[in-house]
Short mmCIF file of C-alpha atoms in Angstrom, two decimals:
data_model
loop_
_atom_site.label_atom_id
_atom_site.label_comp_id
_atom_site.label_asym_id
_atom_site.label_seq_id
_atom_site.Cartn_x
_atom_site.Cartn_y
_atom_site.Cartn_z
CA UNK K 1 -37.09 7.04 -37.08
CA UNK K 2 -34.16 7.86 -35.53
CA UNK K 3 -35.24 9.25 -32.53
CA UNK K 4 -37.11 6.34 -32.17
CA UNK K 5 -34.24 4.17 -32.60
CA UNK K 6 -32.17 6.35 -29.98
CA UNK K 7 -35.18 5.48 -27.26
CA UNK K 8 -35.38 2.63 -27.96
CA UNK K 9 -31.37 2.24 -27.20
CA UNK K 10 -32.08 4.13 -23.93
CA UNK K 11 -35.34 3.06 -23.03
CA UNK K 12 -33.58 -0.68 -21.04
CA UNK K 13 -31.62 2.06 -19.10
CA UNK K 14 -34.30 3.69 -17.70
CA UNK K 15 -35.90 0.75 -16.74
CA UNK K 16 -33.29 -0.85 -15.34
CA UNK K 17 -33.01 2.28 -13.04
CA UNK K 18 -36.63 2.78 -12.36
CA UNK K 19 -36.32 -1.28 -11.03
CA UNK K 20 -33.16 -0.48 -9.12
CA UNK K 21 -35.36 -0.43 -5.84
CA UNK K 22 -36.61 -3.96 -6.37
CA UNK K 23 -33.06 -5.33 -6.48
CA UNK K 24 -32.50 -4.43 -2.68
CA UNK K 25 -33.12 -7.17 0.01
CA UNK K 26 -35.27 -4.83 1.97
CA UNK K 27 -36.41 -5.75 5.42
CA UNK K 28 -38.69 -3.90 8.07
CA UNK K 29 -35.58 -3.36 9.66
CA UNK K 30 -33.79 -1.37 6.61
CA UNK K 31 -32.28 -2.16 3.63
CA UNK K 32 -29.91 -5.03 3.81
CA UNK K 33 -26.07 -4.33 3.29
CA UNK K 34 -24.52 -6.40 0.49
CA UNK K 35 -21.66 -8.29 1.49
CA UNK K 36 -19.04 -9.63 -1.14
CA UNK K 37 -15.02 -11.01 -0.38
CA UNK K 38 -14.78 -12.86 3.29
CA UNK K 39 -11.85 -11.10 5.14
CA UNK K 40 -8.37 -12.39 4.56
CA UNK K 41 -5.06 -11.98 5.91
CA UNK K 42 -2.81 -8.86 4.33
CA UNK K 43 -0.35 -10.61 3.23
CA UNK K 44 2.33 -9.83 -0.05
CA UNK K 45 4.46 -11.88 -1.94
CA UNK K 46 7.41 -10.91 0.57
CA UNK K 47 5.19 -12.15 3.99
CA UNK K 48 6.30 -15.69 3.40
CA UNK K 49 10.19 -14.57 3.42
CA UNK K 50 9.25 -13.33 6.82
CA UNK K 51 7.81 -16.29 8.10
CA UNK K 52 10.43 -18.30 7.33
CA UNK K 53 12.94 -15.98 9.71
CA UNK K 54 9.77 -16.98 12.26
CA UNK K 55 10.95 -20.80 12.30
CA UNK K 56 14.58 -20.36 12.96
CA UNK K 57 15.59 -20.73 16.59
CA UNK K 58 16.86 -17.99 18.34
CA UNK K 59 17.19 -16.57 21.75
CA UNK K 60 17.62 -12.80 23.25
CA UNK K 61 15.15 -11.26 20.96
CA UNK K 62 16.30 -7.35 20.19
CA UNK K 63 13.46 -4.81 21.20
CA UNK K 64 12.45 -2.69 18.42
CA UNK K 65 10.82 0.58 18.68
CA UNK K 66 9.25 1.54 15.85
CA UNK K 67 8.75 5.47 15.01
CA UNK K 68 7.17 7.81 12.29
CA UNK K 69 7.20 6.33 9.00
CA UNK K 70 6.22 9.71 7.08
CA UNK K 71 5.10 10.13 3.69
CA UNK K 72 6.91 12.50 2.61
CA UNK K 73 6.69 12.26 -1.15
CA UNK K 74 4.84 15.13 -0.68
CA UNK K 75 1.93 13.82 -3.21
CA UNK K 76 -1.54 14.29 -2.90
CA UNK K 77 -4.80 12.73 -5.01
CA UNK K 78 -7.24 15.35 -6.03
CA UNK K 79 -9.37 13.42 -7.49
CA UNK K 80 -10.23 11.39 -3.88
CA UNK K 81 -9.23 14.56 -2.10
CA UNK K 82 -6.64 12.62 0.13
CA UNK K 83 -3.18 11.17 -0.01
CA UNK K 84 -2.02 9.51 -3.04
CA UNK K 85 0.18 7.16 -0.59
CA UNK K 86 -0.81 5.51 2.84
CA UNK K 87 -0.08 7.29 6.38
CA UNK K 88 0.18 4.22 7.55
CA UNK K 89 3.68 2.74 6.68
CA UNK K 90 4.57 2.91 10.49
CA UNK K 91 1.53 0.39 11.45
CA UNK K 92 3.06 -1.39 8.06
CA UNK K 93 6.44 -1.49 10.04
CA UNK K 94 5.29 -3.03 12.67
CA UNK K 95 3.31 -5.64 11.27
CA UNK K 96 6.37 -6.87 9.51
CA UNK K 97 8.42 -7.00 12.71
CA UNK K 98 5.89 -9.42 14.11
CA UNK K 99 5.40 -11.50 11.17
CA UNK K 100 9.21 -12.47 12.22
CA UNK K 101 8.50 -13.65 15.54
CA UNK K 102 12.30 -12.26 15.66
CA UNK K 103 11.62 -8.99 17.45
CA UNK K 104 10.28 -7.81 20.59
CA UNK K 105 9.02 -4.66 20.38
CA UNK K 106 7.71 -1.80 22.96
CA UNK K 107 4.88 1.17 22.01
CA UNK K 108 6.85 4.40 20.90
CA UNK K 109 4.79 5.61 18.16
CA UNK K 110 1.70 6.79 20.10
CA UNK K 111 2.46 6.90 24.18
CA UNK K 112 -1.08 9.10 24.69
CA UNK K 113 -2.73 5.98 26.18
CA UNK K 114 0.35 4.17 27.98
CA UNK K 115 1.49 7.88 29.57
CA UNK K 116 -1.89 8.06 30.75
CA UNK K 117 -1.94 4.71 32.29
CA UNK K 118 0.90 6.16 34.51
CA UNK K 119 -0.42 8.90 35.00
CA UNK K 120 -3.79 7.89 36.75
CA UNK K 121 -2.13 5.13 38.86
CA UNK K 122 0.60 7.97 40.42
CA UNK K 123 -3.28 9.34 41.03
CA UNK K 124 -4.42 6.20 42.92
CA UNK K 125 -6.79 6.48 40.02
CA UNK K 126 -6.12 2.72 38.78
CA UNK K 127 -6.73 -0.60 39.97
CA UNK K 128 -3.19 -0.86 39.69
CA UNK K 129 -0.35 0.90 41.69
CA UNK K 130 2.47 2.98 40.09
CA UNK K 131 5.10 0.41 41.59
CA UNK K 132 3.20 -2.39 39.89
CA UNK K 133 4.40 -0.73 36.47
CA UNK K 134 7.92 -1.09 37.66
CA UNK K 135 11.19 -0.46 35.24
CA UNK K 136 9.26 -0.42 31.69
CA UNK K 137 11.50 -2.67 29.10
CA UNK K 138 14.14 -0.42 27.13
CA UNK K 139 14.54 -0.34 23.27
CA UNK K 140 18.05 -1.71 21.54
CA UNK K 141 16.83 -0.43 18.03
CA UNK K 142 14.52 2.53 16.85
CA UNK K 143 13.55 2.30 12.98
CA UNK K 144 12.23 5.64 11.70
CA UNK K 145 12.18 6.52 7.94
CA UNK K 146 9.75 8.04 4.74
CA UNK K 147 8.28 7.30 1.90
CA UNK K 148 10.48 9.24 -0.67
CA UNK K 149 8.89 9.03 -3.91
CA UNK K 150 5.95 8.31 -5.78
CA UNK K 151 6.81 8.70 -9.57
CA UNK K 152 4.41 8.73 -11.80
CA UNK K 153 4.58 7.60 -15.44
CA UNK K 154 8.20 6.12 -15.68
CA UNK K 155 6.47 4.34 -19.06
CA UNK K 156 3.66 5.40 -20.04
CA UNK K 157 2.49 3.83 -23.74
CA UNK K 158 -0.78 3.23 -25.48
CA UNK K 159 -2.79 2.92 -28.71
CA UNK K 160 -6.29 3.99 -29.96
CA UNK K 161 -7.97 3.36 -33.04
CA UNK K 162 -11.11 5.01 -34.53
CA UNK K 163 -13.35 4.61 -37.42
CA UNK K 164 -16.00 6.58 -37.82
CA UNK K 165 -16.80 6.47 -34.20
CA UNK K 166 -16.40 3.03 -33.22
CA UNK K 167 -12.94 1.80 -32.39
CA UNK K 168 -10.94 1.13 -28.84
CA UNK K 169 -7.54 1.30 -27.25
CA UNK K 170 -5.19 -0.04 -24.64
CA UNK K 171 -2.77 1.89 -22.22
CA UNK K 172 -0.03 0.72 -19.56
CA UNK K 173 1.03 3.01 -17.19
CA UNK K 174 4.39 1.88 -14.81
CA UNK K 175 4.41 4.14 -11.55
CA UNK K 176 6.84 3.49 -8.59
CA UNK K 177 7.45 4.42 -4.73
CA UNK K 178 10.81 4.23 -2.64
CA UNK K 179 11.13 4.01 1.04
CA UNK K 180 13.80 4.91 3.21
CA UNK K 181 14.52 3.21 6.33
CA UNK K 182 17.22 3.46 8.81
CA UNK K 183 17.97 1.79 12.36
CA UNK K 184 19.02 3.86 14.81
CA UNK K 185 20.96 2.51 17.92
CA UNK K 186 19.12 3.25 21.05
CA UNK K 187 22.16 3.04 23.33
CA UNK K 188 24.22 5.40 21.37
CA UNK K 189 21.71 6.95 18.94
CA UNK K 190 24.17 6.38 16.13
CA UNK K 191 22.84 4.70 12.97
CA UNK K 192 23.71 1.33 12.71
CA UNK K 193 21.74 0.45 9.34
CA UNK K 194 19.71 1.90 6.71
CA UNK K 195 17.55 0.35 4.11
CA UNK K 196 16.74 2.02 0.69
CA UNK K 197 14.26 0.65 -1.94
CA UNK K 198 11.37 0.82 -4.65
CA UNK K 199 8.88 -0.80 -6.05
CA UNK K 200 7.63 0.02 -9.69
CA UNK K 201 4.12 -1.09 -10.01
CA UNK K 202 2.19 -1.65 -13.21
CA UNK K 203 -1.33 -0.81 -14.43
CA UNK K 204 -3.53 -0.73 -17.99
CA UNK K 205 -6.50 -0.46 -19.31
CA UNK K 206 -8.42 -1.75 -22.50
CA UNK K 207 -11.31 0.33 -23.64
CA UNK K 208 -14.36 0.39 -27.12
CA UNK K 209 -15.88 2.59 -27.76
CA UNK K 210 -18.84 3.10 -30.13
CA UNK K 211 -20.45 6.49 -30.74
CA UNK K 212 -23.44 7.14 -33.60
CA UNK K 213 -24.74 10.07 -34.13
CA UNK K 214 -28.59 10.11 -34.84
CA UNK K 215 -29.91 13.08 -36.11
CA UNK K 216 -28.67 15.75 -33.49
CA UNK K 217 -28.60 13.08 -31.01
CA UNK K 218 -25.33 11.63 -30.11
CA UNK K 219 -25.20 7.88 -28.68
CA UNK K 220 -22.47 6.89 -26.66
CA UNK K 221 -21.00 2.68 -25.70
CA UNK K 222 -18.38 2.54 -23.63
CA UNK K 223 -16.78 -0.54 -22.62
CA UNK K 224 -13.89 -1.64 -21.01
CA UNK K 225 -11.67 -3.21 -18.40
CA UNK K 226 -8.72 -1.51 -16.03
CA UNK K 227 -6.32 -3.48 -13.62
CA UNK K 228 -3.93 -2.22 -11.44
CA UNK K 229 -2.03 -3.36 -8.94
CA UNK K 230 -2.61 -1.53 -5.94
CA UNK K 231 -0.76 1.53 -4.29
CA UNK K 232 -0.50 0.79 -0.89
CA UNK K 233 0.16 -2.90 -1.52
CA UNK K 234 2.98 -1.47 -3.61
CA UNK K 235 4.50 0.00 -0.42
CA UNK K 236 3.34 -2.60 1.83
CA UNK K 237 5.60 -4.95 0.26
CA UNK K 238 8.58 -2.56 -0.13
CA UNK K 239 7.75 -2.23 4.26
CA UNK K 240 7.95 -6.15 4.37
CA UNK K 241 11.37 -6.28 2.23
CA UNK K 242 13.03 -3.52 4.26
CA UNK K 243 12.45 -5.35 7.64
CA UNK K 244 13.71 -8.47 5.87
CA UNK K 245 17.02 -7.05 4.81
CA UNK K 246 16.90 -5.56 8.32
CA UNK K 247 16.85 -9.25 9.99
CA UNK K 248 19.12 -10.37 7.57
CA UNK K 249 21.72 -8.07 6.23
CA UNK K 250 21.70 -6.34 9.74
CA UNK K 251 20.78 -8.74 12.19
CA UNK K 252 22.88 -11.57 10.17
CA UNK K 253 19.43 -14.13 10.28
CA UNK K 254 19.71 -16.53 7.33
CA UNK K 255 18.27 -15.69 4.04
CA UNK K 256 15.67 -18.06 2.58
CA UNK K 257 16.48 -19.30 -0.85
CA UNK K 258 14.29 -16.82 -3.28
CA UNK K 259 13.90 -13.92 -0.66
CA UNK K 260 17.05 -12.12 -1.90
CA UNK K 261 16.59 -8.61 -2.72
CA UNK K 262 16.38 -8.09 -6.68
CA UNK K 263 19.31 -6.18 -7.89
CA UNK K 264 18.83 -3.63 -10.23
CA UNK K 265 22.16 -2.57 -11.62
CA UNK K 266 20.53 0.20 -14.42
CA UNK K 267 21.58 2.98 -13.22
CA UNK K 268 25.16 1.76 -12.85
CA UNK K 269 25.46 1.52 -16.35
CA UNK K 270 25.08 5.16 -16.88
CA UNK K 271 28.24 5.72 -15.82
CA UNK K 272 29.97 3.53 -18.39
CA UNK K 273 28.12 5.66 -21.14
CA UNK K 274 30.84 7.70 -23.26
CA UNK K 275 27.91 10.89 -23.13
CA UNK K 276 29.16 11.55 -19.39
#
């Protein structure tokens, strides 16, 4: 009896595998690729501060160049066999800058293709002469920097309960990552600004679990639900609030009301602690 009652617990999963074909919009032309989400802009809650600096008049644009943004947290995610952070905080830069409309800015991060340009026209390889490039625009500001830290489990907290194999639990997990920015002076190459923050970003997870042993046969339920807020939009918006203070605290642009950079005062107070 009970290893009828375990097939018959397993027996929907088997079908519903043995169907899996038939649920595929097949076509003489291949199996049809699902499609879910439409495309949408990559925005964070720190874009709109941008675009507001995008309205303000303003004339004699700086140039920005933008340059390596390295992760240098030195982290790495075995279980996707990659990066735990972006390499792309550079391209993150850069986006920023233009969601200003308060920066020109010239190619510095990858010249491969532009030096090439050059290069074939001083061939006579181009449709275009070398004196049609003429005096290529100058830089006033270079903004280089890393990704610092990724921290894992600042607060990490959670309960389980289990009775006689069926009970659940719930976990939070708070994580964060810091970036490093400075502004560099092309004229001079002295550092005119720098930029330091973080971001702590938040996750849990809610799990049941049911397990029943029948005979020598163990069943297993899981259920459950995780949501995290992701990485790289983590550092994405930590990108978008450095080039803000940039064009504000730097550049002296006005602040929007509710763009201000959240203070966080609590390491300060370790110094007012009678242990140190």
């Amino acid at each position: 009896m009970s290893h009828r009652l375990a097939f018959a617990l397993l027996l929907p999963l088997f079908l519903l595998n043995g169907c899996s074909s038939a649920i595929y919009d097949t076509t003489e032309a291949g199996v049809k690729p699902a499609f879910s989400y439409h495309v949408t802009n990559n925005d964070t809650p720190y874009s709109q501060c941008l675009k507001k600096l995008a309205i303000i008049n303003a004339n004699n644009l700086p140039v920005f160049a933008v340059g390596e943004v390295a992760d240098k947290t030195g982290q790495v995610n075995y279980d996707e066999n990659g990066h735990a952070l972006t390499q792309g905080a550079s391209e993150m830069i850069i986006s920023a800058l233009a969601k200003t409309k308060k920066a020109q800015m010239v190619e510095r991060l990858d010249l491969r293709i532009p030096l090439a340009e050059v290069k074939l026209a001083e061939q006579g390889k181009l449709s275009r002469s070398i004196d049609a490039y003429g005096k290529l625009p100058a830089s006033d500001f270079i903004v280089v920097g890393a990704l610092t830290e990724l921290n894992y489990n600042i607060v990490s907290s959670g309960a389980q309960l289990f009775v006689k194999g069926i009970g659940g639990g719930a976990r939070t997990v708070v994580v964060n990552v810091a970036l490093d920015l400075r502004v560099i002076n092309s004229q001079n190459f002295a550092i005119s600004y720098v930029s330091t923050l973080q971001k702590q970003i938040r996750g849990y997870e809610i799990e049941a679990n049911v397990f029943r042993f029948f005979g020598d046969t163990l069943i297993e339920f899981d259920a459950g639900a995780v949501r995290n807020e992701p990485m790289q939009l983590g550092v994405r918006s930590v990108a978008e609030m450095a080039v803000y203070q940039i064009m504000t605290d730097f550049l002296k642009l006005p602040e929007a009301q509710g763009c201000g950079l959240m203070e966080n005062d609590s390491m300060e107070s370790y110094l007012n602690t009678t242990d140190i």
